[in-house]
Short mmCIF file of the C-alpha atoms (twelve columns), coordinates in Angstrom:
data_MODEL
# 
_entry.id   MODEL 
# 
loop_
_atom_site.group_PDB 
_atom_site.id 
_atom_site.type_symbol 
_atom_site.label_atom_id 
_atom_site.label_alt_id 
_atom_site.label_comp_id 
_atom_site.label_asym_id 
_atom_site.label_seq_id 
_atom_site.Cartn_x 
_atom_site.Cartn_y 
_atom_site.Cartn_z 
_atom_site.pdbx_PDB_model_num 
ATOM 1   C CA . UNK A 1   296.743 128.379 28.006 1 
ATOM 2   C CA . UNK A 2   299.684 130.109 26.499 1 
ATOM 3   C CA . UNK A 3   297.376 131.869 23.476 1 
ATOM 4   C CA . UNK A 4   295.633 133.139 26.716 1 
ATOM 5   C CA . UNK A 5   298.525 134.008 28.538 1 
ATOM 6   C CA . UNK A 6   299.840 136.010 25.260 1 
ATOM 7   C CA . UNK A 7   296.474 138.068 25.674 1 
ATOM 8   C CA . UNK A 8   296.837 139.052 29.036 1 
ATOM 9   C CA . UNK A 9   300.400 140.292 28.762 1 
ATOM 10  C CA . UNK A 10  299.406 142.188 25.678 1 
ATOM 11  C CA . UNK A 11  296.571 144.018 27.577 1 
ATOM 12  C CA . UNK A 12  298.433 144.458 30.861 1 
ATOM 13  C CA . UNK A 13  301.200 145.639 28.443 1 
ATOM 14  C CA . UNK A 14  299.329 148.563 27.643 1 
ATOM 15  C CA . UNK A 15  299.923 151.932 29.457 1 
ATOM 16  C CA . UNK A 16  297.462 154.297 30.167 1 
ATOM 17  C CA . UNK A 17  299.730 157.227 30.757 1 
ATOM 18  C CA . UNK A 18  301.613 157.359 27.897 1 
ATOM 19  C CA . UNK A 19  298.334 157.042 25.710 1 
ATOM 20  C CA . UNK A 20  297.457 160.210 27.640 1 
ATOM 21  C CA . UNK A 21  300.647 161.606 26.977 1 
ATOM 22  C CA . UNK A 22  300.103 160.634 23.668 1 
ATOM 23  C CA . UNK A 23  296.993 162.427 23.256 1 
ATOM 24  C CA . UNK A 24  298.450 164.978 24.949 1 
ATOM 25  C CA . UNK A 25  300.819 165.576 21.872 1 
ATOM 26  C CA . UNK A 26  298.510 164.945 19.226 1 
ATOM 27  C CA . UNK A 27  296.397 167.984 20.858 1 
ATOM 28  C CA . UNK A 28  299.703 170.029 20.828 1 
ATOM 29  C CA . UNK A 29  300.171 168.812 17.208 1 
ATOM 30  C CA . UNK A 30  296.889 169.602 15.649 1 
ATOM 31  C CA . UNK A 31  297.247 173.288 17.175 1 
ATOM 32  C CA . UNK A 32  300.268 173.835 15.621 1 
ATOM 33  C CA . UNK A 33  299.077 172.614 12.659 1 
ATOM 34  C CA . UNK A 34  295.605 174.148 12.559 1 
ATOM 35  C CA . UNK A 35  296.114 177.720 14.965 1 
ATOM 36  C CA . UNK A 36  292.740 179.767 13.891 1 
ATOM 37  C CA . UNK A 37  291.063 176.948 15.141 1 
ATOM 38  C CA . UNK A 38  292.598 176.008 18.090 1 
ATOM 39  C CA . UNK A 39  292.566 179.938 18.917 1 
ATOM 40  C CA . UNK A 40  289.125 179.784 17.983 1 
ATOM 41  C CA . UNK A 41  288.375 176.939 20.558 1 
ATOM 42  C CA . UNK A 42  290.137 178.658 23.173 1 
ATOM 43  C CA . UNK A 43  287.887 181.964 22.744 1 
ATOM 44  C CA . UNK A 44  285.045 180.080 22.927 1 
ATOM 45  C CA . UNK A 45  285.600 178.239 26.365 1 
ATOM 46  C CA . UNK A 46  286.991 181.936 27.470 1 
ATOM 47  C CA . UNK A 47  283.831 183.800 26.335 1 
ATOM 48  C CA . UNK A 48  282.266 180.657 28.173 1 
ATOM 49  C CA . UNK A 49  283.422 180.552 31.283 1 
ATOM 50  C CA . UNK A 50  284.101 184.591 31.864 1 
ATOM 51  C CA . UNK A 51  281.777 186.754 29.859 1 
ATOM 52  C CA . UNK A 52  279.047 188.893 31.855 1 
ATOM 53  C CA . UNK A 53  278.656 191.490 28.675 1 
ATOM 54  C CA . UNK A 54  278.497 195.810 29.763 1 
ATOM 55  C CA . UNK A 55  277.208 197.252 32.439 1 
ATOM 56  C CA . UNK A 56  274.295 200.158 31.559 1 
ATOM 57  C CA . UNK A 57  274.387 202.985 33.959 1 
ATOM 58  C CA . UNK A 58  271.596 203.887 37.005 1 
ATOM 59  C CA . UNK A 59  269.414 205.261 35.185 1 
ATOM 60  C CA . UNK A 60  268.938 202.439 32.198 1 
ATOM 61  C CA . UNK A 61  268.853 199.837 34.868 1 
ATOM 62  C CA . UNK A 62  266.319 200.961 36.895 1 
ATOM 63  C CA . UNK A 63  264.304 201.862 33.391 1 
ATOM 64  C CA . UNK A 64  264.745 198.289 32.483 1 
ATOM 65  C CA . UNK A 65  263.649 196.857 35.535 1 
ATOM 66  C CA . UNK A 66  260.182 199.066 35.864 1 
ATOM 67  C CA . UNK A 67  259.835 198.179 31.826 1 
ATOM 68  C CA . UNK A 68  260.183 194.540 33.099 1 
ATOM 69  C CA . UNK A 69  257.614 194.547 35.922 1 
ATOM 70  C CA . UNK A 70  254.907 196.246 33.701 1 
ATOM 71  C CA . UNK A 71  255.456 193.039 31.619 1 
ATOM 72  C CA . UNK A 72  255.333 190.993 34.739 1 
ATOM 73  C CA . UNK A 73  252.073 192.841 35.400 1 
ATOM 74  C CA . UNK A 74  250.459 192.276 32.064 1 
ATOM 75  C CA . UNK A 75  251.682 188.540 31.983 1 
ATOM 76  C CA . UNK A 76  250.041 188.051 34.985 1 
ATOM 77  C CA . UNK A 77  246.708 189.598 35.350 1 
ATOM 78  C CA . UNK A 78  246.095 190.341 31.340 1 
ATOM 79  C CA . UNK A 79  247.382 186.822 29.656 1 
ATOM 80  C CA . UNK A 80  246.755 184.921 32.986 1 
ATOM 81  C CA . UNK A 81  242.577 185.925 32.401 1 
ATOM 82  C CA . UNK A 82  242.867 185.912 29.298 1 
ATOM 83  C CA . UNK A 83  244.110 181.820 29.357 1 
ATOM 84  C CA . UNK A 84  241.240 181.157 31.724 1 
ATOM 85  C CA . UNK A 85  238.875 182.829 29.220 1 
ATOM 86  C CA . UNK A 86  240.234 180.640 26.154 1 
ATOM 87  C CA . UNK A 87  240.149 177.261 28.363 1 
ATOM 88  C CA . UNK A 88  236.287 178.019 29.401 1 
ATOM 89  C CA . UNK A 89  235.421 178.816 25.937 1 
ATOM 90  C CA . UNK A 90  237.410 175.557 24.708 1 
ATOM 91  C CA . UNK A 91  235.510 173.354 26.780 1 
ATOM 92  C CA . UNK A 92  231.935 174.846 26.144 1 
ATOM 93  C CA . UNK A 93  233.020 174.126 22.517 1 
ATOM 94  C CA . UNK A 94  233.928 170.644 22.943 1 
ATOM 95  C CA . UNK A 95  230.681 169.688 25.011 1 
ATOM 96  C CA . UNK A 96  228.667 171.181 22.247 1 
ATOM 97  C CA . UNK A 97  230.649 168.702 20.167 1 
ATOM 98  C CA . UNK A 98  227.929 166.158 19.141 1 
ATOM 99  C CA . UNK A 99  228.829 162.467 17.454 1 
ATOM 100 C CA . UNK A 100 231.749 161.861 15.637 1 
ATOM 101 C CA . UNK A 101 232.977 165.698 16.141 1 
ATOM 102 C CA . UNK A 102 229.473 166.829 14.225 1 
ATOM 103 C CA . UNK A 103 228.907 170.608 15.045 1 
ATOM 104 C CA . UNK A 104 225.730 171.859 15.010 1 
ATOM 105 C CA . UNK A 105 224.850 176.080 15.222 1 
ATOM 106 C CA . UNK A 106 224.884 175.791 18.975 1 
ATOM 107 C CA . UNK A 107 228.485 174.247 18.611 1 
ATOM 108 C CA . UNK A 108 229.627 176.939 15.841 1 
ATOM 109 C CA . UNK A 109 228.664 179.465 17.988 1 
ATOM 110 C CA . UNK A 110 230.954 178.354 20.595 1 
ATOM 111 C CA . UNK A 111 233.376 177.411 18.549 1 
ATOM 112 C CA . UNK A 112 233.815 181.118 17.341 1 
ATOM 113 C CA . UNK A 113 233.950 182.235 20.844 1 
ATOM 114 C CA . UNK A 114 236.741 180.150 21.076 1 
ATOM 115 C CA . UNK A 115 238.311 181.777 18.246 1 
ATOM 116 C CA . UNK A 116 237.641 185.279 19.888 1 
ATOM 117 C CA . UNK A 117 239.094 183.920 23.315 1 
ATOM 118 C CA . UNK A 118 242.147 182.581 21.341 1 
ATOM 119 C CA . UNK A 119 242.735 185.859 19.345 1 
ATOM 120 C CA . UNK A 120 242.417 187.910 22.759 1 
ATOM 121 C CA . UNK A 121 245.112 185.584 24.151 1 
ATOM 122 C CA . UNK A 122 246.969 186.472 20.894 1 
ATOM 123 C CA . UNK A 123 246.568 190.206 21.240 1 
ATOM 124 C CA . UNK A 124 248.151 189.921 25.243 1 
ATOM 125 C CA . UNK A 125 251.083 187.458 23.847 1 
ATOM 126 C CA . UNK A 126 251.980 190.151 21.902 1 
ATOM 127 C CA . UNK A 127 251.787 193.351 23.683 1 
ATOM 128 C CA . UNK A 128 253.268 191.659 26.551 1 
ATOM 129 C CA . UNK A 129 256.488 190.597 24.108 1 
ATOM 130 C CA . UNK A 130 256.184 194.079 22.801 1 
ATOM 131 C CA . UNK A 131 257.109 195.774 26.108 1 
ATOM 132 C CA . UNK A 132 259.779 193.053 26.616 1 
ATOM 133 C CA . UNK A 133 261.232 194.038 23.740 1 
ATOM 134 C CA . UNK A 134 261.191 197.727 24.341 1 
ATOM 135 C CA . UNK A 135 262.583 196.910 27.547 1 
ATOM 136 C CA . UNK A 136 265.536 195.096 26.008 1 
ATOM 137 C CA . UNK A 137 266.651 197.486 23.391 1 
ATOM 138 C CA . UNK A 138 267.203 199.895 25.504 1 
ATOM 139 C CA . UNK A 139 270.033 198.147 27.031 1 
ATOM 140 C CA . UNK A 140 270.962 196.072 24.009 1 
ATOM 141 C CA . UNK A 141 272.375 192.565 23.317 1 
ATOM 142 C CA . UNK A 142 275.831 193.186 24.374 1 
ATOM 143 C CA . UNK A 143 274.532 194.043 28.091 1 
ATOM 144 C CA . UNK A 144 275.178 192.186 31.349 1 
ATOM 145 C CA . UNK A 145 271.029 191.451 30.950 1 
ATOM 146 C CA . UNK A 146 271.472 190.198 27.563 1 
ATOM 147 C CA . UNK A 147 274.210 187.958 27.993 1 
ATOM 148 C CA . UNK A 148 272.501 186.692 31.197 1 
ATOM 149 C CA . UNK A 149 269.661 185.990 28.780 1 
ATOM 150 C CA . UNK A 150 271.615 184.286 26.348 1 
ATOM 151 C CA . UNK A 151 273.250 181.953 29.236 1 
ATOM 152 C CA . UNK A 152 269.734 181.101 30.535 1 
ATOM 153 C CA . UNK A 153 268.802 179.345 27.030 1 
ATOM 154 C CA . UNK A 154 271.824 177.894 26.582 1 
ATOM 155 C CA . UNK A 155 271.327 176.065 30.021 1 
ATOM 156 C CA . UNK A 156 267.779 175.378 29.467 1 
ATOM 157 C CA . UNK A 157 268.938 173.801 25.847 1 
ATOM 158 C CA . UNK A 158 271.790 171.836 27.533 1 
ATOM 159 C CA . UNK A 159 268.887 170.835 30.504 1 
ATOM 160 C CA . UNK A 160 266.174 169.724 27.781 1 
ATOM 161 C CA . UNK A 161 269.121 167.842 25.796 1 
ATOM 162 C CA . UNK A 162 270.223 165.595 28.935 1 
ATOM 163 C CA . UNK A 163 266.007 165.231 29.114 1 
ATOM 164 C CA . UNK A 164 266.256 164.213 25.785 1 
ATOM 165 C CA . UNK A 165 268.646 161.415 26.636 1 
ATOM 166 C CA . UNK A 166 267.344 160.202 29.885 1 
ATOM 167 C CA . UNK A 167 263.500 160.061 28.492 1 
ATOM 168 C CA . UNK A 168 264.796 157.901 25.697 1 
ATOM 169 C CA . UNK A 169 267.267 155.888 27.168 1 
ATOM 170 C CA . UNK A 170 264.235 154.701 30.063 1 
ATOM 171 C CA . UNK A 171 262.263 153.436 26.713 1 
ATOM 172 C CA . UNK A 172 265.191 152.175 25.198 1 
ATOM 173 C CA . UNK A 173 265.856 150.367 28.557 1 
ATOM 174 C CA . UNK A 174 262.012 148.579 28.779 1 
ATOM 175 C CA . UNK A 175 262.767 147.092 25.100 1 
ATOM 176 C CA . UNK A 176 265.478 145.729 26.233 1 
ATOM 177 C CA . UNK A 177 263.517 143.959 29.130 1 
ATOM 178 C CA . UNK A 178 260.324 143.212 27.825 1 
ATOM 179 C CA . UNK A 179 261.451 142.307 24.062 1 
ATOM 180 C CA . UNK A 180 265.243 140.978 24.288 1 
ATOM 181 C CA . UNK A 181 266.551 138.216 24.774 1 
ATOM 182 C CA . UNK A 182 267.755 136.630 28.096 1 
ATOM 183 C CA . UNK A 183 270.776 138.602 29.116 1 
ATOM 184 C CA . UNK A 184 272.557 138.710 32.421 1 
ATOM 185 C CA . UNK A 185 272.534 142.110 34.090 1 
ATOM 186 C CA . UNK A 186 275.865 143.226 33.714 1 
ATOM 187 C CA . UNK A 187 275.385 142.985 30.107 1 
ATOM 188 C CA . UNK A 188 271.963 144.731 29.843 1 
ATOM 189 C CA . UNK A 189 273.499 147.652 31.990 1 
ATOM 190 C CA . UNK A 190 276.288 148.375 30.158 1 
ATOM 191 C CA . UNK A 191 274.441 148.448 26.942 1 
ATOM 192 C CA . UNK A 192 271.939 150.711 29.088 1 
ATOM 193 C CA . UNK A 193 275.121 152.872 29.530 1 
ATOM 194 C CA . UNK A 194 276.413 152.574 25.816 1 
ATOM 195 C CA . UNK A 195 272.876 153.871 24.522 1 
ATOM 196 C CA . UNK A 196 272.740 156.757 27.088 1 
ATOM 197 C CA . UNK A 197 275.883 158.333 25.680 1 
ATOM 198 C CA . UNK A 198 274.191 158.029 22.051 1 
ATOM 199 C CA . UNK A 199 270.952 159.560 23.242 1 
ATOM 200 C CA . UNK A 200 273.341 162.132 25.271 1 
ATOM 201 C CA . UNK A 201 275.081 162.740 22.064 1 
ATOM 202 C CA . UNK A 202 271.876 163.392 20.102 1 
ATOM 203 C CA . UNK A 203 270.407 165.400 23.135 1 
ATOM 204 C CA . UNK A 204 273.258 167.852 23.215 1 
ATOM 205 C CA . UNK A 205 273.763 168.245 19.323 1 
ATOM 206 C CA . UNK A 206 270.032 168.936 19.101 1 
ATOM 207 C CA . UNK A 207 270.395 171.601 22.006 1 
ATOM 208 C CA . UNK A 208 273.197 173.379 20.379 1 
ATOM 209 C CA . UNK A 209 270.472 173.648 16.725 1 
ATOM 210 C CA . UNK A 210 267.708 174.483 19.537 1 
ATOM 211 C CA . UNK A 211 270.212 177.236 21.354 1 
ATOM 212 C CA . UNK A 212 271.957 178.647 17.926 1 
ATOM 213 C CA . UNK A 213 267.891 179.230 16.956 1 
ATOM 214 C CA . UNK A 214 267.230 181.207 20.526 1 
ATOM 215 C CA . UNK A 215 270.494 183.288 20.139 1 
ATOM 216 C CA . UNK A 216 269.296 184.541 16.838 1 
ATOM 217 C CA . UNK A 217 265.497 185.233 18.317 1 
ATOM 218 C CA . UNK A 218 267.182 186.985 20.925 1 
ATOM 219 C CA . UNK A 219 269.248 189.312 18.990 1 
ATOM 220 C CA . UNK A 220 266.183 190.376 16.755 1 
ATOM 221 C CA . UNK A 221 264.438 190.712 20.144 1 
ATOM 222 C CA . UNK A 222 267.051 192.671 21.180 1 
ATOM 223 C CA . UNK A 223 266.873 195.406 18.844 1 
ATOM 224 C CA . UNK A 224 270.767 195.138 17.678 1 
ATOM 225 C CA . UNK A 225 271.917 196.427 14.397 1 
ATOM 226 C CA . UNK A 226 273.342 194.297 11.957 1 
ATOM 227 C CA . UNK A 227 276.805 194.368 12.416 1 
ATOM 228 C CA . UNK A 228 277.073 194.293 16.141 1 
ATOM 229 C CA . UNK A 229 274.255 191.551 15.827 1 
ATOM 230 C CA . UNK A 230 276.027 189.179 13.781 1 
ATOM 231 C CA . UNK A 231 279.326 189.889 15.418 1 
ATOM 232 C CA . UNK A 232 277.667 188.698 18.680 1 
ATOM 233 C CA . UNK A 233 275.747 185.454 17.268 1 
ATOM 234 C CA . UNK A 234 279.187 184.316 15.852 1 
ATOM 235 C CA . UNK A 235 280.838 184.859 19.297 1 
ATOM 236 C CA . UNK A 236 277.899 182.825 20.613 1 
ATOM 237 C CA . UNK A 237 278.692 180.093 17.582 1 
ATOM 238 C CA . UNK A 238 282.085 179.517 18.860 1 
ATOM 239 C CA . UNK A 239 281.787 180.020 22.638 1 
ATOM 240 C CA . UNK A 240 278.923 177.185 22.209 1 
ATOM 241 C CA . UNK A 241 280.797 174.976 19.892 1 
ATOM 242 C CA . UNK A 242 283.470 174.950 22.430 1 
ATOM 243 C CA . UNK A 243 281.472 174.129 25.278 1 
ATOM 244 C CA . UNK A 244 279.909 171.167 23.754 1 
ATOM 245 C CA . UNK A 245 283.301 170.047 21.444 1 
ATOM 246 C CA . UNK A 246 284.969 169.729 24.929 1 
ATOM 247 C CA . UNK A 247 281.768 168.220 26.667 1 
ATOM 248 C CA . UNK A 248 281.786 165.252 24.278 1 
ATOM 249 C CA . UNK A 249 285.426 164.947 23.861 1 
ATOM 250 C CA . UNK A 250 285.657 164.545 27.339 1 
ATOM 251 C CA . UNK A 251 282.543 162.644 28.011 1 
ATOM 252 C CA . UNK A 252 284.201 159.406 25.276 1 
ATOM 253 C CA . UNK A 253 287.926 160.158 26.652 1 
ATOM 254 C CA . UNK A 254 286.457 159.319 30.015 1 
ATOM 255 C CA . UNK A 255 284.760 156.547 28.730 1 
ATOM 256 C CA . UNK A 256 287.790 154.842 26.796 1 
ATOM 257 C CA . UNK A 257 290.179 155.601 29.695 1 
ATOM 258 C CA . UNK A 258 288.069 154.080 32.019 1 
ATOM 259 C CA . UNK A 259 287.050 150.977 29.328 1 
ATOM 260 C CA . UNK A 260 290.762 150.207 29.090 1 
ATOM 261 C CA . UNK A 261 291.469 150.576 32.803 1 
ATOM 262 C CA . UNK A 262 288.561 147.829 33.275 1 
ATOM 263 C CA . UNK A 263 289.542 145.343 30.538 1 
ATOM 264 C CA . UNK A 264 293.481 145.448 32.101 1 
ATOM 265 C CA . UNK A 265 291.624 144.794 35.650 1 
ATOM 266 C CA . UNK A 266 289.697 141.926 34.378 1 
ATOM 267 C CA . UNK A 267 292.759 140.754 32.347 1 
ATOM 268 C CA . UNK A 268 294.746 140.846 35.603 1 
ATOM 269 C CA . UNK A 269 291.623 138.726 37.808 1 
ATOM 270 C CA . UNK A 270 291.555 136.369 35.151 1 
ATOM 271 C CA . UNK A 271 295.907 135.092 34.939 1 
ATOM 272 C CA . UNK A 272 295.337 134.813 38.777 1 
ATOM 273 C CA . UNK A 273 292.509 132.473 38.740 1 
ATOM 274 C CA . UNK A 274 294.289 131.030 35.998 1 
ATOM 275 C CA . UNK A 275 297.093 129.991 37.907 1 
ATOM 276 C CA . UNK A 276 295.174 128.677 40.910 1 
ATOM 277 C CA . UNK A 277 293.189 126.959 38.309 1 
ATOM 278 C CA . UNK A 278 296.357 125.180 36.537 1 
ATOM 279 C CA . UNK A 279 298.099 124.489 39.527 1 
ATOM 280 C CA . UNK A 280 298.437 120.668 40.730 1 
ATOM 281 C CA . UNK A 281 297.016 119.303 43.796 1 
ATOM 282 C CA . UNK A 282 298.393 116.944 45.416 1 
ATOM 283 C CA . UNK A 283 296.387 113.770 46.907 1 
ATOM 284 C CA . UNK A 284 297.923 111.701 50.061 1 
ATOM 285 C CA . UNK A 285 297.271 108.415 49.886 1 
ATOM 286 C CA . UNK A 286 297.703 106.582 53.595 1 
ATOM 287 C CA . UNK A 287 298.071 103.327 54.542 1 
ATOM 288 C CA . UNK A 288 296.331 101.334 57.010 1 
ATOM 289 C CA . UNK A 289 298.001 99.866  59.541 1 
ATOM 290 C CA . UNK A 290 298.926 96.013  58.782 1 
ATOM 291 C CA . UNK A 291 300.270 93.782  60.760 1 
ATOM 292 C CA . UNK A 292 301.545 96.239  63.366 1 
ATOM 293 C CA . UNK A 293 303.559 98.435  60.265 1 
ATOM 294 C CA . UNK A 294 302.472 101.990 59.175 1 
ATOM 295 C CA . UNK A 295 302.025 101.477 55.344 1 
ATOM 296 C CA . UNK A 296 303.672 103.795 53.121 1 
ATOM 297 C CA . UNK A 297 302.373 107.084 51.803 1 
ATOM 298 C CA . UNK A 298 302.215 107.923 47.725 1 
ATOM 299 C CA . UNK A 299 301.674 111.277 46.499 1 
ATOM 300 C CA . UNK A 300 299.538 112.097 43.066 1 
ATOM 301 C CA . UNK A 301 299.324 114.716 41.352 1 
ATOM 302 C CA . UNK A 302 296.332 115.470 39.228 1 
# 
């Protein structure tokens, strides 16, 4: 009971605010002691959270957006028949299939009309990406459209990373039911939890590769020279680094604070029940009454 009592004190003995604090100074500390990269960091969630990129006069805007709907156009009436054309042709070429994927003339022949739908699809792809990218060099990278572009991948990376994790995490989580062993729940969902911050971990790394890759495609798309092209992929290096450096750092902060706040809770439930538990109860023993006299009572204390 005391080697239990020692515990408890030592956990309730901890204080969350002053580990804050203490973080707190060890932030303060590293800056000092490492200031390109703490200025660095501090770009990054600036360029972040504020940058929209230049505004392009009347007359490149409204250029853009007719440039844009001619792409619409084509992606929509062009590549959308074309599609259709390459499915049709697909499955005449797979019914001509005959046993164990034999292909007779009847099936080459539709096999290389499937290779003349695919190649038409091909031909679209790319004159529909070749008036996207006319569109976009003439406003350039550094744009309010091309930083609006650059924003949309990150948040589709960021969206297909937290996919990622929850897609995973589901599978990880029928293992658990259908091959572990017996568990109570609490247990199973908090190792549930522990794996969805590894998978979230992977997802978002993985996005940052998958978004570092679309910056670059985007830039060549663009049309930028090489300087002012590289000077904006770094900027999107850091401002991304940031964002996800301060995403995880205070994803497992929250975590820990929150771990340690539960383990001094539980520490707290369990001295109380351990005094109600260790506490004496007393048993009244009465006496019948003999001969007219009230016997005597005797208290005992387990």
């Amino acid at each position: 009971m005391a080697g239990r009592s020692d515990a408890v004190k030592k956990v309730d003995d901890i204080d969350l605010g002053q580990i804050a604090v203490s973080a707190g100074q060890g932030a303060v500390n590293l800056a000092k002691k490492r200031p390109v990269s703490a200025s660095l960091w501090v770009l990054g969630l600036l360029l972040a959270a504020f940058a929209k990129g230049f505004s392009v006069d009347e007359a490149t805007r409204e250029s853009y957006s007719v440039t844009l709907q001619h792409a619409q156009e084509v992606d929509s009436k062009e590549l959308g028949s074309a599609l259709r054309a390459m499915h049709k042709a697909h499955d005449r070429y797979y019914n001509a299939k005959g046993w164990f994927w034999s292909c007779d003339a009847r099936c080459q022949q539709a096999y290389d009309q499937y290779n003349m739908a695919r190649a038409d699809v091909d031909r679209v792809e790319q004159k529909r990406q070749k008036i996207i990218t006319e569109a976009r060099r003439e406003v350039g990278i550094w744009s309010t459209f091309g930083v609006k572009d650059v924003r949309n991948s990150f948040w589709a990376a960021w969206q297909s990373g937290k996919d990622f994790a929850a897609r995973y995490t589901m599978m990880d989580a029928m293992f658990m039911m259908i091959g572990g062993k017996e568990e109570t729940m609490v247990s199973m969902l908090i190792k549930i939890f522990f794996q969805y911050l590894i998978n979230l971990t992977m997802g978002i790394i993985g996005a940052f590769f998958y978004f570092i890759y679309n910056v670059y495609s985007l830039v060549v798309s663009y049309g930028e020279p090489a300087l002012s092209g590289i000077a904006f992929f770094l900027l999107c290096v850091v401002a991304a680094t940031a964002t996800v450096g301060t995403y995880l750092v205070a994803m497992y902060g929250t975590v820990a604070g929150g771990g340690l706040f539960l383990v001094k809770q539980a520490a707290k439930q369990a001295e109380l029940e351990g005094q109600r538990g260790g506490r004496p109860r007393q048993v009244q023993y009465g006496g019948g009454r003999m001969g007219g006299q009230m016997g005597g009572q005797r208290s005992h204390f387990d």
